[in-house]
mmCIF file of C-alpha atoms and ligand atoms in Angstrom:
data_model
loop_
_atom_site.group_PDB
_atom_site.id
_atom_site.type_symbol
_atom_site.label_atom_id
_atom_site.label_comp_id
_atom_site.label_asym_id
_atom_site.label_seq_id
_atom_site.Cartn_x
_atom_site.Cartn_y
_atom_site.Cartn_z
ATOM 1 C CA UNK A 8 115.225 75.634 69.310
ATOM 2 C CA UNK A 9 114.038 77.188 66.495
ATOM 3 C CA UNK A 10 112.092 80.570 67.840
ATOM 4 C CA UNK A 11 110.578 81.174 64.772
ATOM 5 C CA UNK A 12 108.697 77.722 64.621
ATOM 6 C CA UNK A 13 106.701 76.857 67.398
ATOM 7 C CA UNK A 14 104.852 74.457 66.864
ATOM 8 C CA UNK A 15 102.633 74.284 70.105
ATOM 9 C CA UNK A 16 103.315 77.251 72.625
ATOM 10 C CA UNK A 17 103.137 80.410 73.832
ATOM 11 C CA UNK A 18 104.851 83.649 72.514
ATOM 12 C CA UNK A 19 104.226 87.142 74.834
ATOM 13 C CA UNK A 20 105.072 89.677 72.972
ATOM 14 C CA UNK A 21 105.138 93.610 72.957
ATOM 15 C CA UNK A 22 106.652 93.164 76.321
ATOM 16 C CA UNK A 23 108.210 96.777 77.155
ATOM 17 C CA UNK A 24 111.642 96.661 77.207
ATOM 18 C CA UNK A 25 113.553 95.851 80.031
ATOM 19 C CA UNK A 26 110.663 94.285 81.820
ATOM 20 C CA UNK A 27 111.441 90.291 80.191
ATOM 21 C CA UNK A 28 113.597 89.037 82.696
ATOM 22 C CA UNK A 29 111.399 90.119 85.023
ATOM 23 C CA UNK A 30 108.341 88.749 83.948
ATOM 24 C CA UNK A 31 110.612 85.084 83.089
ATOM 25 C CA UNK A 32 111.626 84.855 86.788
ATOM 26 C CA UNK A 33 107.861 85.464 87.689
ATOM 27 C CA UNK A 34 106.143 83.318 85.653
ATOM 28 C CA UNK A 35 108.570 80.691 87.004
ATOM 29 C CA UNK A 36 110.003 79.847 83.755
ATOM 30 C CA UNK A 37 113.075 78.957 85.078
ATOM 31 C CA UNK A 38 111.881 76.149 86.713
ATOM 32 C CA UNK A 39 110.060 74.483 83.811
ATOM 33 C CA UNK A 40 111.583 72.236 82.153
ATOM 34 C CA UNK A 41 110.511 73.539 78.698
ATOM 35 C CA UNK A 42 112.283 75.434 75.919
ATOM 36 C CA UNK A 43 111.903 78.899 76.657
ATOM 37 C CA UNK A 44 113.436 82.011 74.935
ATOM 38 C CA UNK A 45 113.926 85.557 76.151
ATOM 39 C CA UNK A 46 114.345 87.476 73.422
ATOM 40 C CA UNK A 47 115.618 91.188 74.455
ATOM 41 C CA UNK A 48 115.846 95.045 72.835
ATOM 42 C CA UNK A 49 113.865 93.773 69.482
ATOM 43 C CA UNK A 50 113.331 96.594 66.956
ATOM 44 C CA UNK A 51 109.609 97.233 66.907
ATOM 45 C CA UNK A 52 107.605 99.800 64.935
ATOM 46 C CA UNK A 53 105.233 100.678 67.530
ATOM 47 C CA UNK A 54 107.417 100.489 70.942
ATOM 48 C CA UNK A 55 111.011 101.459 69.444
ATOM 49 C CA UNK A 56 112.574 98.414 71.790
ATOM 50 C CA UNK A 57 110.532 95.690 72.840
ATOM 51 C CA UNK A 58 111.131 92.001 74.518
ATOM 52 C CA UNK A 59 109.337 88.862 73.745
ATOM 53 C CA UNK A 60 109.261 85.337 75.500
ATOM 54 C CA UNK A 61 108.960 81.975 73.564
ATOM 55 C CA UNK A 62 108.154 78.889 75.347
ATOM 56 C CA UNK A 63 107.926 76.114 72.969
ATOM 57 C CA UNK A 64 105.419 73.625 75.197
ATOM 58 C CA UNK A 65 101.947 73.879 75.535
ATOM 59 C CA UNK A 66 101.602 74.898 78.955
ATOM 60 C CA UNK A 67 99.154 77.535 81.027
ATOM 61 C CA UNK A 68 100.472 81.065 81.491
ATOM 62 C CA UNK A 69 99.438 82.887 84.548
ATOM 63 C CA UNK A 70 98.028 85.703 82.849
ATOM 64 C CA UNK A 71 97.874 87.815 86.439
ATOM 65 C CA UNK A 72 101.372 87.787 86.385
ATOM 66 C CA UNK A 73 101.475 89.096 82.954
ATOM 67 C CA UNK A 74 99.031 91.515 83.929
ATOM 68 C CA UNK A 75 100.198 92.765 86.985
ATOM 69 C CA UNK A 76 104.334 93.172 85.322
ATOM 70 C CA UNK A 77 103.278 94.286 82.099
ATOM 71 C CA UNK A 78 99.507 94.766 81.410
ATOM 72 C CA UNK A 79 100.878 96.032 77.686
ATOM 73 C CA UNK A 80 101.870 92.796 76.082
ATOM 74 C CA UNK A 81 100.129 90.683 74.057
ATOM 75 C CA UNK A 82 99.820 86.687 74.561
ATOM 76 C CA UNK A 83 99.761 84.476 71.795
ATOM 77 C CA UNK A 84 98.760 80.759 71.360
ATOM 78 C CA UNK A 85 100.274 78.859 68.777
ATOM 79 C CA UNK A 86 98.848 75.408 68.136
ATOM 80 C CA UNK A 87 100.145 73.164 65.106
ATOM 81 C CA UNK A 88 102.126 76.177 63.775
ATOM 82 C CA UNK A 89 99.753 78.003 63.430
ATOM 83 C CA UNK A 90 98.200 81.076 65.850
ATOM 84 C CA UNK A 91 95.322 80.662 67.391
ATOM 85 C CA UNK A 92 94.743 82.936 69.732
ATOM 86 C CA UNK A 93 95.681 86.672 70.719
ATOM 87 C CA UNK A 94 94.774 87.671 73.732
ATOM 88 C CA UNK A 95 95.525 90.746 75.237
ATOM 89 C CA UNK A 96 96.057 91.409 79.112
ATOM 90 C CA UNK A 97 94.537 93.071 82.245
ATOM 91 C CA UNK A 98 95.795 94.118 85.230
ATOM 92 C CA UNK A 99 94.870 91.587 88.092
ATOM 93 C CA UNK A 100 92.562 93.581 90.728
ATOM 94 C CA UNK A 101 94.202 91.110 93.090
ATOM 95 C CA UNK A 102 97.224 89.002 93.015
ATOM 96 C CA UNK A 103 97.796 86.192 95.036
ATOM 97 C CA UNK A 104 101.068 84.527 96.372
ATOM 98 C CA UNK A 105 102.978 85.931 93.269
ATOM 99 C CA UNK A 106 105.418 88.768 94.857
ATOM 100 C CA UNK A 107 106.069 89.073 98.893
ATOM 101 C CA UNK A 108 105.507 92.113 100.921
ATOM 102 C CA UNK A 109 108.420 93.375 101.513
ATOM 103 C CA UNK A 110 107.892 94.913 104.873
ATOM 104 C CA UNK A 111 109.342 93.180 107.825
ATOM 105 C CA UNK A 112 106.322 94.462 109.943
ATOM 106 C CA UNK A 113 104.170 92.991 107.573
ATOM 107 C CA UNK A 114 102.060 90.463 109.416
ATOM 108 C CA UNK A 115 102.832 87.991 106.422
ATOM 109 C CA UNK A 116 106.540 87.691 107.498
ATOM 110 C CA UNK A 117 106.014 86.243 110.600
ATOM 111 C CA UNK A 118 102.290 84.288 109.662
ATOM 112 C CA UNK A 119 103.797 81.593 107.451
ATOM 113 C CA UNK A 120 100.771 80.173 106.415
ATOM 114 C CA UNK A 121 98.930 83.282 104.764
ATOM 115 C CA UNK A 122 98.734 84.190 101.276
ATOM 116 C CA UNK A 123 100.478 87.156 100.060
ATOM 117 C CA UNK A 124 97.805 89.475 98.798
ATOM 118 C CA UNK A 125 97.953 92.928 97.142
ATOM 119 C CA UNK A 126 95.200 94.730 95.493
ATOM 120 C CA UNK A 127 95.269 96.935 92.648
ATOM 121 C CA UNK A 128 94.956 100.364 94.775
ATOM 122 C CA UNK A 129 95.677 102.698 91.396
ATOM 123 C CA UNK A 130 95.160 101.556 87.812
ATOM 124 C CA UNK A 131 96.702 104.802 86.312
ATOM 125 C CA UNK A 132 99.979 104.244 87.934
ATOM 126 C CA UNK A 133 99.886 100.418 88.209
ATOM 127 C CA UNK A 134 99.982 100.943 91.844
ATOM 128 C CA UNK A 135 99.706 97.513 94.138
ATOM 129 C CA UNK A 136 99.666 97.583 97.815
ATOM 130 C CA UNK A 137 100.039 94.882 100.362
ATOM 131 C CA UNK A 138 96.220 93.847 101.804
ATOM 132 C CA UNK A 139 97.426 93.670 105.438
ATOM 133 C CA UNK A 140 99.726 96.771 105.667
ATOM 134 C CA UNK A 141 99.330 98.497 102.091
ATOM 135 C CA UNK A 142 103.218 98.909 101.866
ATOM 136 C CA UNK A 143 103.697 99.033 97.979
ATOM 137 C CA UNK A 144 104.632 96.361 95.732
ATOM 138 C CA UNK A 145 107.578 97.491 93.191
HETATM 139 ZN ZN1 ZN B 13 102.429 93.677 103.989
#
């Protein structure tokens, strides 16, 4: 694929460094069965080092993922070649079934059927904490 010519897609960009291939195995992308491009360590004028994902297919982002990984980046839609759309991102106040609580206490390991939920606790330091036992989400 071409990463400079999407036609119809989705390009995040100004993701901070480092934080790509995390934000790729979130949003699921290896699962899709779209061209997608992780582009890492790009020279950029504002960030020194940022990454950027390409997915060449018209398909809907979960922008709480986005949010809660890297509120930072920018998501752009390109349509026909051309963009039509820049949207930039918020942290989710809530995020549901997207990480697992990690403790083994945690009422969700052993309750198979509920949702994983964590709430924004602390916006400053992108702090999220598990609704049922507030263990932190890293
Ligand atoms: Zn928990």
């Amino acid at each position: 694929m071409n990463i400079d010519s999407i036609q119809n897609g989705v390009v995040i960009d100004h993701i901070t460094a480092g934080l790509g291939m995390k934000l790729y195995k979130l949003l699921g992308l290896d699962t899709l069965d779209v061209s997608v491009a992780l582009i890492k360590n790009v020279s950029s004028k504002k960030m020194g080092k940022k990454d950027i994902i390409k997915i060449d297919a018209d398909i809907d982002v979960d922008f709480d993922v986005i949010g809660f990984v890297d509120p930072d980046a920018t998501v752009n839609i390109i349509k026909e070649g051309k963009l039509v759309n820049k949207l930039s991102i918020d942290m989710p106040k809530t995020l549901v079934d997207v990480i697992k609580c990690k403790n083994p206490r945690c009422i969700t390991s052993c309750e198979q059927e509920l949702q994983h939920i964590f709430e924004l606790t602390d916006r400053e330091n992108k702090v999220y904490r598990c609704r049922y036992c507030e263990t932190k989400a890293n």
